[in-house]
Coordinates of C-alpha atoms in Angstrom, one line a residue:
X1 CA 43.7 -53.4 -8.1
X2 CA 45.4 -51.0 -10.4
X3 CA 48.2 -48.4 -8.5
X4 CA 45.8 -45.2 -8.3
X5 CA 42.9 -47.3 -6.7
X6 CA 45.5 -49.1 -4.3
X7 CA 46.8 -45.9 -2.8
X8 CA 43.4 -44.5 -2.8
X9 CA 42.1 -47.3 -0.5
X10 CA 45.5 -47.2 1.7
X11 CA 44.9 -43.4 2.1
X12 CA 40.7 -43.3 2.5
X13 CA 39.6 -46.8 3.0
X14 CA 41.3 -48.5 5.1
X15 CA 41.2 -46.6 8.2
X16 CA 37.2 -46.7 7.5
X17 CA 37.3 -50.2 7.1
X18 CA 38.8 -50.7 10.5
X19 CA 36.2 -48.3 12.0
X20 CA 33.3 -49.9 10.5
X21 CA 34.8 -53.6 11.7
X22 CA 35.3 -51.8 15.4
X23 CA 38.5 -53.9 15.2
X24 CA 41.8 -53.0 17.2
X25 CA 44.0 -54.0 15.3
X26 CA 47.0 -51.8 13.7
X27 CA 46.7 -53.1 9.8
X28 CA 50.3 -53.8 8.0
X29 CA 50.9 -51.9 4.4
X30 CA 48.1 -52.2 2.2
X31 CA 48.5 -55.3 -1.0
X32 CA 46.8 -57.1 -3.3
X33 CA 47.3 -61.1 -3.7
X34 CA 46.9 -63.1 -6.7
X35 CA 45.8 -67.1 -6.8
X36 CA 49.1 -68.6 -7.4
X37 CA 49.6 -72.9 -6.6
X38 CA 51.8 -71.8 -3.3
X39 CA 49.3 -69.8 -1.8
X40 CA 50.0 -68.1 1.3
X41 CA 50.0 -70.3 4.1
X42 CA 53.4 -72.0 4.3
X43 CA 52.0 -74.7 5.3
X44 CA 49.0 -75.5 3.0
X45 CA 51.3 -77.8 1.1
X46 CA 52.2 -80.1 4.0
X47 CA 49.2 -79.6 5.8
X48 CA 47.3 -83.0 7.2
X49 CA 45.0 -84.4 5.0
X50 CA 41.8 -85.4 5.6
X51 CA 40.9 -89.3 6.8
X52 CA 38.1 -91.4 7.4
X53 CA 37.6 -90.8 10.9
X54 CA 33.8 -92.6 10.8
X55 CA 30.5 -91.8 9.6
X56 CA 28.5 -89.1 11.3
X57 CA 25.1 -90.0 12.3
X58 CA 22.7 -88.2 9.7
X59 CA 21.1 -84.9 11.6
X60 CA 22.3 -86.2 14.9
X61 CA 22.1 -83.7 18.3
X62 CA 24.4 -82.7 20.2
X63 CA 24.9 -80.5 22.8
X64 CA 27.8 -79.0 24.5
X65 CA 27.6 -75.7 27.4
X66 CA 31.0 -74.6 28.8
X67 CA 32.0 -71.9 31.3
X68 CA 34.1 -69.9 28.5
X69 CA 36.4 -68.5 31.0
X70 CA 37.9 -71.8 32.6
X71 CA 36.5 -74.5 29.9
X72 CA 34.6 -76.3 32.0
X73 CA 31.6 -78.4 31.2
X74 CA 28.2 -77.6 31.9
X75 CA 26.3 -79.7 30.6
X76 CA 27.3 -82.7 27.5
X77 CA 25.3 -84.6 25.3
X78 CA 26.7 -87.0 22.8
X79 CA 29.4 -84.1 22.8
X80 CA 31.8 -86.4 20.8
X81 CA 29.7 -88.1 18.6
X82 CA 30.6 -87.1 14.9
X83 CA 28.8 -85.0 12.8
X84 CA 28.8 -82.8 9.6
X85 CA 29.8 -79.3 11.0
X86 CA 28.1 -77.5 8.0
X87 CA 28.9 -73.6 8.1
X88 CA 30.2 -73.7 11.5
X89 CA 33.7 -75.0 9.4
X90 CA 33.4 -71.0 8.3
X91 CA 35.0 -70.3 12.2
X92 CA 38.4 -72.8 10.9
X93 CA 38.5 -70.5 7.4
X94 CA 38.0 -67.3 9.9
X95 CA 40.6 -68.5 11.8
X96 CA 43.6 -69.1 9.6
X97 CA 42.2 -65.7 7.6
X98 CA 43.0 -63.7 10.6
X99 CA 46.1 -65.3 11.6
X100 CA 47.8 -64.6 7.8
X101 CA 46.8 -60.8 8.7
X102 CA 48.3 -61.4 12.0
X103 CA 51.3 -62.5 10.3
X104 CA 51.8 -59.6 7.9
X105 CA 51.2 -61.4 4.5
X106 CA 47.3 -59.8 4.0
X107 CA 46.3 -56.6 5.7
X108 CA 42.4 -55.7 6.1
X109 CA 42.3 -54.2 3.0
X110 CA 44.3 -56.2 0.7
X111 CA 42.0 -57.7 -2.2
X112 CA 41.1 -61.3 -2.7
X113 CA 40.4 -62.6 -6.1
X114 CA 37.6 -64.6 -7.0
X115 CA 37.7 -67.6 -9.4
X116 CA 34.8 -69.1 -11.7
X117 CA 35.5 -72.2 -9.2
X118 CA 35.1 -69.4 -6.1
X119 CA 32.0 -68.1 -7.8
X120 CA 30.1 -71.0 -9.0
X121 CA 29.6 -72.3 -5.1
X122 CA 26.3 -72.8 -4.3
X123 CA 24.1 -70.7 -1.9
X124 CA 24.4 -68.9 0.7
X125 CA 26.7 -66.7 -1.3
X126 CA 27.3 -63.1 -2.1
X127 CA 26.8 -63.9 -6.1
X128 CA 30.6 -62.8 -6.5
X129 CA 31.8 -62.6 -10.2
X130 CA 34.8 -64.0 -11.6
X131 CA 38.0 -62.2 -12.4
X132 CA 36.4 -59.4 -9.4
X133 CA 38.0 -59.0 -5.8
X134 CA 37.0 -58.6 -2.9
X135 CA 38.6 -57.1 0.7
X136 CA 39.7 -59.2 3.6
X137 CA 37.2 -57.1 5.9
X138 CA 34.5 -57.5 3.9
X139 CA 35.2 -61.3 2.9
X140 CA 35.4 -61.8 6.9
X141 CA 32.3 -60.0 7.6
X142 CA 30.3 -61.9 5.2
X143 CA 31.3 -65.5 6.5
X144 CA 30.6 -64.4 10.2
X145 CA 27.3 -62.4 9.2
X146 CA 26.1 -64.2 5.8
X147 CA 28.3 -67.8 5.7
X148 CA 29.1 -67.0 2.1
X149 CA 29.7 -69.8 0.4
X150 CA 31.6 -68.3 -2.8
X151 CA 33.3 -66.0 0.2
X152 CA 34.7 -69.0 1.7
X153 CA 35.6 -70.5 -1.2
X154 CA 37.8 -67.2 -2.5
X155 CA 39.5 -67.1 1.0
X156 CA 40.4 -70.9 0.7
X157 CA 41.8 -70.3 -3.1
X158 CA 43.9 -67.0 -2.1
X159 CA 45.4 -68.8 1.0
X160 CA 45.7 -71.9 0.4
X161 CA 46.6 -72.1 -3.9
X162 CA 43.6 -74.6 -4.0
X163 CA 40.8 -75.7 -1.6
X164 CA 42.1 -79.0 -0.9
X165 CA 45.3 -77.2 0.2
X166 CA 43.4 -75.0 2.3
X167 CA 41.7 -77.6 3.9
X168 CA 44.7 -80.3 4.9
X169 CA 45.9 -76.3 6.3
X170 CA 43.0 -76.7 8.1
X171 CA 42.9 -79.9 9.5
X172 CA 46.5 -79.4 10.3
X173 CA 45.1 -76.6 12.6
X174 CA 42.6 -78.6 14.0
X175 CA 45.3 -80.7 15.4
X176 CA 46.7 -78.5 16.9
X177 CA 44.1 -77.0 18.6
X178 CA 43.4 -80.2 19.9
X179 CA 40.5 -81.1 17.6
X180 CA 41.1 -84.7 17.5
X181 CA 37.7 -85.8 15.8
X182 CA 37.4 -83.1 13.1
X183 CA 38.8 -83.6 8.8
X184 CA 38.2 -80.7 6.8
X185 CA 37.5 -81.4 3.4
X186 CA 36.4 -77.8 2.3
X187 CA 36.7 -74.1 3.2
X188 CA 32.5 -73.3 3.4
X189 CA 31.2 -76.6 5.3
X190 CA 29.0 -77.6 1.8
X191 CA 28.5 -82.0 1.3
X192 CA 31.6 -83.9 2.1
X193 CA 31.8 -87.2 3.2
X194 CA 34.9 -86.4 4.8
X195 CA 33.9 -83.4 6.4
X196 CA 33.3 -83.9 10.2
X197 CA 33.6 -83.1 14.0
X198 CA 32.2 -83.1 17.3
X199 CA 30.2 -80.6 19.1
X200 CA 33.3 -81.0 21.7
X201 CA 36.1 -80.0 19.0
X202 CA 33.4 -77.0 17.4
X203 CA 33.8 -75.8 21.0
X204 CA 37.2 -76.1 21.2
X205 CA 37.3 -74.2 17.8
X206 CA 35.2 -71.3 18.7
X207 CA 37.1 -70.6 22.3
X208 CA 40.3 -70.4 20.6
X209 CA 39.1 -68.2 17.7
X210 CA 37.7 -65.5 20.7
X211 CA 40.6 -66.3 22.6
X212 CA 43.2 -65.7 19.9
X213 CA 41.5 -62.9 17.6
X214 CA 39.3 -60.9 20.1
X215 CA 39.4 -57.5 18.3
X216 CA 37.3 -59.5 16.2
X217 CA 34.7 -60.7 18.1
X218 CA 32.3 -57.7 16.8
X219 CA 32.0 -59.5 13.5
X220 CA 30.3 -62.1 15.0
X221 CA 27.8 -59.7 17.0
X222 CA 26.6 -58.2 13.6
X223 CA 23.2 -58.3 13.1
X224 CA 23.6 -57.5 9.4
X225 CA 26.0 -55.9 6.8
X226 CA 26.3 -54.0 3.6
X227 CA 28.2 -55.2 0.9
X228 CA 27.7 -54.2 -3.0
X229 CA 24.4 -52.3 -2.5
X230 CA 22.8 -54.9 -0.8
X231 CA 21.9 -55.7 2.7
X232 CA 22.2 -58.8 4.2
X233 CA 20.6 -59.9 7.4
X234 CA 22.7 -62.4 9.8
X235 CA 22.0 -65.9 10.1
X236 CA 22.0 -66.4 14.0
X237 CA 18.3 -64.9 14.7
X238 CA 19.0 -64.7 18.7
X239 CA 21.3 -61.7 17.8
X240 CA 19.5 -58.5 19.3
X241 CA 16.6 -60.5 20.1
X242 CA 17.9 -62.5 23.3
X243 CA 20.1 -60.5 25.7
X244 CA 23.3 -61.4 26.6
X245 CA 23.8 -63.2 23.4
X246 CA 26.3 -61.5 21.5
X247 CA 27.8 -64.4 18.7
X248 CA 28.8 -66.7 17.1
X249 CA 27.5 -69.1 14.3
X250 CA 25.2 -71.0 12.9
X251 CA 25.4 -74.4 10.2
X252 CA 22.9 -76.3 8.0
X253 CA 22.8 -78.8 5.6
X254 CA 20.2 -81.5 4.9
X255 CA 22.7 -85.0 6.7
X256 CA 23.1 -82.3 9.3
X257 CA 20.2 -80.4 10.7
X258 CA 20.5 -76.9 12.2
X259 CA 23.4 -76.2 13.7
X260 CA 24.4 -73.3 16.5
X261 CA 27.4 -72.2 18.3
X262 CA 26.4 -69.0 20.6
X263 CA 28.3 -67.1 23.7
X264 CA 26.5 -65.0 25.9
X265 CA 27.7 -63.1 28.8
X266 CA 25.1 -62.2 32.0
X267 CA 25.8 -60.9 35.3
X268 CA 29.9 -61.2 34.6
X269 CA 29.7 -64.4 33.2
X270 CA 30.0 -65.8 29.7
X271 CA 29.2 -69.5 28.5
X272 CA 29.0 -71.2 25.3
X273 CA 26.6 -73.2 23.6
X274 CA 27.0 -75.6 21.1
X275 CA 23.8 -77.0 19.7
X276 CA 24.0 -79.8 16.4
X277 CA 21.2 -81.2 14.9
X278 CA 18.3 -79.3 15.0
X279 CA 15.1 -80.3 13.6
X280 CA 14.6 -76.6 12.9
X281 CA 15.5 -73.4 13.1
X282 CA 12.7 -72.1 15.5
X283 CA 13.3 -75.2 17.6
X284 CA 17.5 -75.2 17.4
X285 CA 17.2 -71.1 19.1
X286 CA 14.5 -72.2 21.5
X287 CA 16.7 -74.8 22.9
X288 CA 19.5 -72.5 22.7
X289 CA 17.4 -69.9 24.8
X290 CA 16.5 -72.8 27.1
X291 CA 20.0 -73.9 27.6
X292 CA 21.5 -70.1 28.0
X293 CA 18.6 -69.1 30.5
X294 CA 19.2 -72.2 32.4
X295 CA 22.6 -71.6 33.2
X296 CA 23.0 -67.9 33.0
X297 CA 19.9 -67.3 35.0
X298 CA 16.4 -65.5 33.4
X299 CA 17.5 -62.3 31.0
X300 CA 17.5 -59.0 32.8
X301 CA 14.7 -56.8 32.2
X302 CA 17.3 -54.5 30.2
X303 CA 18.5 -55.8 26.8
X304 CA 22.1 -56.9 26.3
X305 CA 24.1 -53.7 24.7
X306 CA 27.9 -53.0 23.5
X307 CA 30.5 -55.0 22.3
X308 CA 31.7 -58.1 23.7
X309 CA 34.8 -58.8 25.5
X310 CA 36.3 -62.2 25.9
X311 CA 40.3 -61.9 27.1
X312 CA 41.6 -59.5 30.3
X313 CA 43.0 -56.1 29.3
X314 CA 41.7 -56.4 25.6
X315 CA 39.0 -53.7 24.5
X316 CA 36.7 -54.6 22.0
X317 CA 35.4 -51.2 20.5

């Protein structure tokens, strides 16, 4: 980004972008960052690396409800069996994006470059070209709304120096969480025989990314976004279709069937789902419907409406 179009963006942009993003958080000096071997995350070089922790049962279900406010369990079902996480690993590169713009190092609008490696992943993807950039809101918006692959992939190579470094950051995160059955392998959730977790640890995952970053919660209520002249509809179909149901992300690849992670909030109370291993779409979000109705109680007559909130004396606008 050349020094005109830098302070053009600092001066215009960015205040839009935060808008647009409903996100309440102030953003640090506008910057660019460059793929460089150290990356940004001080600990991508010493992060854990992934291990054989078994093999996942090919498109095996799992399901997981918890009360999100206190953590308790609902309902379980082979919660802790291993599986391939697919996109859902996009909430784990979501998560260490916004805590290095927590930190100061990347602000909303600084620019992310994209690599042949970056832009080569397969779909989903934006189709980003190499040598171009793209913003941290917009990369962010596209892996909650879209689960860009090539998205992931840029974010991974910007933070990290390399994917592999990005993902032992990752794993190293996961421990720390308390994710004790999950490896990352990869930023985007694509093939990896290394690349696994639990329906339990997914869960764990998504509380902590609400409960951490919730001025960002509206990304994942997004029915759809605009990016390059194109509009792009949001994976999670239940998204202004059930009420109450207000994020967070879907996953599929062939070994792992149709994943789900959704929170929904009725009459003052929010749970969340975790579904793994669909046999479809249609029937992963009618289970999911099943599972919210059953221990939310029947949707209200009046559909869900306005942003989420998910932590005490937060607003989400």
């Amino acid at each position: 980004m050349n020094g005109n179009r830098l302070r053009r963006f600092c001066l215009i942009d960015a205040p839009r972008a935060a808008v647009v993003a409903f996100l309440a958080l102030s953003l640090v000096a506008c910057r660019s960052t460059e793929l460089t071997s150290a990356g940004l995350l001080p600990y991508a070089q010493t992060g854990t690396p992934a291990i054989a922790l078994g093999e996942p049962e090919i498109r095996g279900a799992s399901t997981l409800v918890l009360d999100y406010q206190s953590g308790r369990t609902l309902y379980a079902d082979a919660e802790d069996g291993l599986r391939y996480p697919a996109s859902l690993t996009k909430m784990m590169t979501l998560y260490l994006l916004f805590e290095t713009v927590e930190s100061g190092k990347l602000s909303l609008g600084s620019e992310l470059v994209v690599s042949e490696n970056a832009a080569a992943q397969v779909p989903s993807k934006l189709g980003l070209k190499p040598g171009s950039t793209i913003r941290v809101v917009d990369a962010a918006q596209a892996l909650a709304v879209k689960s860009a692959n090539d998205v992931a992939t840029t974010i991974a190579e910007n933070l990290g120096g390399s994917e592999p470094a990005f993902a032992a950051a990752m794993t190293a995160k996961a421990r720390s969480l308390g994710m004790r059955h999950t490896n990352f392998a990869n930023a985007s959730g694509l093939p990896h025989p290394l690349q696994v977790s639990t329906a339990r640890d997914m869960a764990t995952l998504a509380r902590a990314l609400l409960a951490r970053f919730p001025a960002y919660a509206p990304m994942f209520s997004k029915t759809g976004f605009d990016y390059g002249g194109r509009h792009y509809q949001a994976t999670n179909k239940l998204l202004g279709k059930v009420p109450g149901v207000d994020g967070l992300k879907t996953g599929y690849i062939r070994d792992s069937g149709f994943h789900l992670i959704a929170t929904a909030k009725r009459g003052g109370r929010r749970i969340l789902v975790v579904v793994m291993g669909g046999k479809t779409g249609r029937e992963r979000d009618a289970y999911m419907v099943e599972l919210i109705d059953r221990y939310l109680g029947a949707a209200p007559v009046v559909a869900f409406s306005g942003a989420p909130s998910y932590a005490p004396g937060i607003a989400v606008e």
